[in-house]
XYZ file of C-alpha atoms in Angstrom:
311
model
C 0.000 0.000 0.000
C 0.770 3.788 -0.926
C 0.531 5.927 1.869
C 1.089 9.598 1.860
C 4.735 10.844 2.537
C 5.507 12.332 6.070
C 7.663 15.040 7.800
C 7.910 16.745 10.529
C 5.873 19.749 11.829
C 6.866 23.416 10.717
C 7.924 24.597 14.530
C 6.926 28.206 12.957
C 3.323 27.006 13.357
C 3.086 27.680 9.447
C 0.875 25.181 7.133
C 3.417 22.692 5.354
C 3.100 22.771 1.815
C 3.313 19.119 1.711
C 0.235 17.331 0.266
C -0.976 13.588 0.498
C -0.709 11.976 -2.817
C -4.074 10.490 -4.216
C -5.507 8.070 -1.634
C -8.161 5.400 -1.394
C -10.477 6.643 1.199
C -13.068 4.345 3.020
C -15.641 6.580 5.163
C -17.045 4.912 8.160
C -20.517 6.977 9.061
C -22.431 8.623 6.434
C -23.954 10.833 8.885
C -23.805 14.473 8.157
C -20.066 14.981 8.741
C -18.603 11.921 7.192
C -20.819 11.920 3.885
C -20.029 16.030 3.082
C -16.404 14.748 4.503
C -15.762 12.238 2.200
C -17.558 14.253 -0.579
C -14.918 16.865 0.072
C -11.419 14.459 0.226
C -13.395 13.318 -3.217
C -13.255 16.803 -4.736
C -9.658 17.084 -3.859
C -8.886 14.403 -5.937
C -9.005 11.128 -3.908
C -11.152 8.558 -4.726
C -13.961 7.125 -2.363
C -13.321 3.175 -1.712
C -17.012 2.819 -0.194
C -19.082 4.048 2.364
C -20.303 2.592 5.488
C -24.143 3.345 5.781
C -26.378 1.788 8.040
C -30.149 3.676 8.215
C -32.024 4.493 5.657
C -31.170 8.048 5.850
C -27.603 7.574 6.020
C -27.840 5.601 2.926
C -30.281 8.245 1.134
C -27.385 10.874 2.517
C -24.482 8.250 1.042
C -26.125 8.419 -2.677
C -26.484 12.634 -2.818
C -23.180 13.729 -1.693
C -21.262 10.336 -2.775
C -22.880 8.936 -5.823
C -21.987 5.948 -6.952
C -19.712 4.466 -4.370
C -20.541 1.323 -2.784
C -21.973 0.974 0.881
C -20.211 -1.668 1.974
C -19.182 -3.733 5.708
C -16.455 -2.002 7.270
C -13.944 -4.423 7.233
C -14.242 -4.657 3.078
C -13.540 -0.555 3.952
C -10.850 -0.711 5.404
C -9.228 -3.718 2.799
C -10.272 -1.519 -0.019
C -8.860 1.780 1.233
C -5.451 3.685 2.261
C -7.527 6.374 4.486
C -9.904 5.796 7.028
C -12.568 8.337 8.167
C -14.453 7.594 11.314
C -17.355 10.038 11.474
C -19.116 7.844 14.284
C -20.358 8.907 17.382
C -17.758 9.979 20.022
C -18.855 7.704 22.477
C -19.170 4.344 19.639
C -15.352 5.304 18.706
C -13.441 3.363 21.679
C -15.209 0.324 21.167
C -15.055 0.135 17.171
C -11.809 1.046 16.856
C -10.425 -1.266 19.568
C -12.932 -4.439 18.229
C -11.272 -4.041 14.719
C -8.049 -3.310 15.717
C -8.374 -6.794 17.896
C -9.898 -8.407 15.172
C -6.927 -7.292 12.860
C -8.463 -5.239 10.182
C -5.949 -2.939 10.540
C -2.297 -2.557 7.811
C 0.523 -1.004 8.437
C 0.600 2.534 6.743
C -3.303 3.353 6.878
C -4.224 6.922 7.983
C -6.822 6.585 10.492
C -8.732 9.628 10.737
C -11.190 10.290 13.601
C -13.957 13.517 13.123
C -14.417 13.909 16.953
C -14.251 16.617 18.472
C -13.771 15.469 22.132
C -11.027 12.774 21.523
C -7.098 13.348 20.405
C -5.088 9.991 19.012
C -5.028 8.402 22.058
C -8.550 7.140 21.438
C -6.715 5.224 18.276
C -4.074 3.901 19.952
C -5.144 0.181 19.131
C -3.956 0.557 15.719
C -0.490 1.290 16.139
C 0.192 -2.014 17.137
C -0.651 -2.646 13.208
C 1.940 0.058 12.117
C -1.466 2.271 11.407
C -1.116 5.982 11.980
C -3.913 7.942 13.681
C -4.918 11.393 13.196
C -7.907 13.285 14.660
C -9.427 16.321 12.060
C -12.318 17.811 13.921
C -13.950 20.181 12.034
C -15.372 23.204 13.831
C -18.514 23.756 12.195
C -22.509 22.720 12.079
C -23.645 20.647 9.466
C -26.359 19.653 7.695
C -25.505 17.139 5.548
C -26.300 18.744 2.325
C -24.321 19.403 -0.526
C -24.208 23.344 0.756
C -22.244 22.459 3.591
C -19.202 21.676 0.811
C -19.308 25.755 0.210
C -19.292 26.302 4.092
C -16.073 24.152 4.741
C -14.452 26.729 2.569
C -12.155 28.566 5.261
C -13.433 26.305 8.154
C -11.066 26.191 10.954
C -10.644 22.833 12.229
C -8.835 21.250 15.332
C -5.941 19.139 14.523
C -4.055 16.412 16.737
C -1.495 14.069 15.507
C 1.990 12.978 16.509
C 5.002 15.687 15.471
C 5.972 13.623 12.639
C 2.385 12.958 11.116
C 1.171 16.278 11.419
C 1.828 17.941 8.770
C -0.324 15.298 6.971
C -3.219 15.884 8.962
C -2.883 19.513 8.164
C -2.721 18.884 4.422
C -5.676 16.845 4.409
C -7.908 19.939 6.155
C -6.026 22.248 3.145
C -7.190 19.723 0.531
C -10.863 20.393 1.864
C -10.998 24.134 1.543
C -10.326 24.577 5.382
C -7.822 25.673 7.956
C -6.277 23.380 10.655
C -5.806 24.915 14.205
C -3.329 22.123 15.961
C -5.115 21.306 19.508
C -3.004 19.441 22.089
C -3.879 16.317 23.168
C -4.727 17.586 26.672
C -6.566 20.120 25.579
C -9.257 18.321 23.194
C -11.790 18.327 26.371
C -11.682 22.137 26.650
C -11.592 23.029 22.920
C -14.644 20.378 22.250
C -16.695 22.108 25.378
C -16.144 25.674 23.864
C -17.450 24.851 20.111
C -20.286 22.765 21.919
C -21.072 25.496 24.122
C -20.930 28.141 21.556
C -22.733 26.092 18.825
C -25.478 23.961 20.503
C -26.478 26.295 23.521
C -27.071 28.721 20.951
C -29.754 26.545 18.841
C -31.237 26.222 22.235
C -31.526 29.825 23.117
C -32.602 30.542 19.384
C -35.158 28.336 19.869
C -36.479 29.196 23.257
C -36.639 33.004 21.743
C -38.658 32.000 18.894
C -40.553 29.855 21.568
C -42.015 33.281 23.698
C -42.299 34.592 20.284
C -44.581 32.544 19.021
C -46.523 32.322 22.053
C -47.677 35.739 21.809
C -48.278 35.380 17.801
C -45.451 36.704 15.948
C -45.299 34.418 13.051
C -41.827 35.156 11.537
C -40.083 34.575 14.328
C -36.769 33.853 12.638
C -37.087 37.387 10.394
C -36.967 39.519 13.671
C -34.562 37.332 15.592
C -32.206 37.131 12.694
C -30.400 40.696 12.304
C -30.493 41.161 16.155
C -28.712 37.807 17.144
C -26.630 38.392 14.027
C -25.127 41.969 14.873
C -24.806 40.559 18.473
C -23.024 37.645 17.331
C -20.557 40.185 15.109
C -20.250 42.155 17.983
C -19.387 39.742 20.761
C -16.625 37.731 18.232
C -15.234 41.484 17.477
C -15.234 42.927 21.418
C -15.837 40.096 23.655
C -17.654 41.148 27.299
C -17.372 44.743 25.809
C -20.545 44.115 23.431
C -22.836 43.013 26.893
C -25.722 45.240 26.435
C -29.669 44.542 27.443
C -31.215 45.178 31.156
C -28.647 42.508 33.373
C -25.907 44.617 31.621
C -27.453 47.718 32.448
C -28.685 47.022 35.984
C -32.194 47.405 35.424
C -33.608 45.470 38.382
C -36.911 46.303 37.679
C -36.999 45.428 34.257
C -35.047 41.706 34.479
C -38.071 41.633 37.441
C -40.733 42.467 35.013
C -39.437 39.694 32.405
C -39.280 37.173 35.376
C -42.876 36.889 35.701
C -43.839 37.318 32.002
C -41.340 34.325 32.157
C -42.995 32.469 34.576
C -46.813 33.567 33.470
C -45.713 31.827 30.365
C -44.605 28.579 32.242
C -47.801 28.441 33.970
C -49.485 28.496 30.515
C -47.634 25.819 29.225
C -44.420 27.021 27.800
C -41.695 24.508 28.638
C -40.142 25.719 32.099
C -36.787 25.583 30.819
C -37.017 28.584 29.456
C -37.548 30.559 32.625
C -34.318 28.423 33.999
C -32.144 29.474 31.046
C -33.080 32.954 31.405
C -32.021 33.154 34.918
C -28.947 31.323 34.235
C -27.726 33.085 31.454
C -28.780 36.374 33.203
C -26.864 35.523 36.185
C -23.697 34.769 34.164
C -24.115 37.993 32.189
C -24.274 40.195 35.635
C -21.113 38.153 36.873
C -18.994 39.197 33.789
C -20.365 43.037 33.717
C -19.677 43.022 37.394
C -15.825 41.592 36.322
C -15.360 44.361 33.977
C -16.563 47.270 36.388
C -19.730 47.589 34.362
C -21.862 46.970 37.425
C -21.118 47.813 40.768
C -21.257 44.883 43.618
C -24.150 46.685 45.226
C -26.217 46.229 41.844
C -25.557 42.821 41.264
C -26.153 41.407 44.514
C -29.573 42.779 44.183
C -29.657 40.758 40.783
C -28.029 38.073 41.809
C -31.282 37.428 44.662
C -33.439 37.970 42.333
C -32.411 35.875 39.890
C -31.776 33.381 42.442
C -35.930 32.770 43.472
């Protein structure tokens, strides 16, 4: 087998120049990240082996963004190809990585590529006993698992771990796909996963909760008069941090975070899931801790919000 060539990591922090030659690539989970993934390592010249697709959706997902390629068992996958892409769950990973790697499925030279975000290469450590090479390529992004999401992976940052020597490998590959690699320490794959998750899927929440109160009261396009107000606030807090906190909590305005407490609450009472009273308070208790850390608040002032938002 042909694997890609290696060297060592640019100590300048710079992306190598290096590129993997043309691979077969075998791509375990067609969910929404492996199918566009594989469609993408496709467009950049390598071929697709077969896919790995086990519900009907994943399969419908499998023929769109990877037509023609055959959905096959995984160890036929991983026979057939030079790169492996594991877009599986995080919490699968362990367990099918160390059952194949026991089973001996495994040659010397494949790239084993994991999409998680959570887990570095120590998660693939089972397959260096086979003279395998891991790599983890997390990209930092939401997907959908339509052929759009190709455009979006244009300029994508994603987190890269790999050994010194293998790096630069792993970076080429997130080049090849239109993105940009960001190299995350092993230790550190907990804390960068818990930022993108926090950022990313609290925010669909708190979208959604908006839109929620919203609708309650009869506004029917509640994404047109959400969108250019969590937009700008989004550009603003990515451009100045705590420095774009703005609203009541920011403000101090007691009375008015009191006032939105019981609409809050009226709401619960009329059905509206509870949570959304809970987030408020949360989020509004976090928000008066941070204006109080950047002198935007005085401690007087936030105590008094603090026991409020505290009943």
């Amino acid at each position: 087998m042909t694997g890609p060539g290696t060297g060592r990591a640019d100590p300048s922090g710079s992306v190598p120049q290096q590129r993997p030659g043309r691979l077969g690539v075998g791509v375990i989970g067609a969910g929404k990240v492996g199918a566009v993934l594989g469609a993408a390592l496709r467009n950049a010249g390598h071929a697709v082996t077969g896919v790995h697709a086990v519900s009907e959706a994943s399969r419908t997902r499998a023929e769109s963004l990877l037509p023609e390629v055959p959905v096959l068992e995984i160890p036929e996958i991983l026979r057939r190809s030079e790169l492996v892409l594991f877009a599986v769950p995080d919490d699968a990973l362990p367990e099918l990585v160390g059952g194949l790697a026991e089973s001996g499925h495994f040659q010397a030279g494949h790239l084993v590529v994991h999409t998680s975000g959570r887990h570095g290469v120590s998660v693939l450590d089972p397959v260096r006993a086979a003279g395998a090479i891991p790599l983890a390529i997390h990209p930092a992004m939401s997907f959908t698992g339509l052929t759009l999401d190709l455009a979006r992976l244009q300029d994508c940052m994603f987190g890269v771990t790999a050994d010194a020597v293998v790096l630069p490998v792993a970076q080429a590959l997130v080049v090849e796909m239109g993105g940009e690699p960001a190299v995350i320490a092993e230790a550190d794959r907990g804390a960068y996963h818990a930022a993108l998750s926090h950022a990313s899927n609290h925010l669909v929440t708190l979208t959604s909760q908006a839109a929620q109160i919203l609708a309650s009261i009869g506004v029917e396009q509640t994404d047109r008069m959400l969108a250019p107000l969590m937009s700008a606030s989004l550009e603003n807090a990515l451009t100045s941090g705590d420095g774009a906190l703005t609203g009541p909590v920011a403000r101090g305005d007691v009375g008015t975070v009191r006032r939105h407490l019981e609409v809050l609450d009226g709401l619960a009472a009329e059905g509206i899931s509870a949570d959304v009273g809970q987030t408020y308070r949360a989020m509004a208790r976090a928000t008066a801790q941070r204006a109080l850390a950047r002198g935007a608040l005085s401690e007087a002032t936030v105590t008094e919000l603090l026991d409020l938002l505290s009943n």
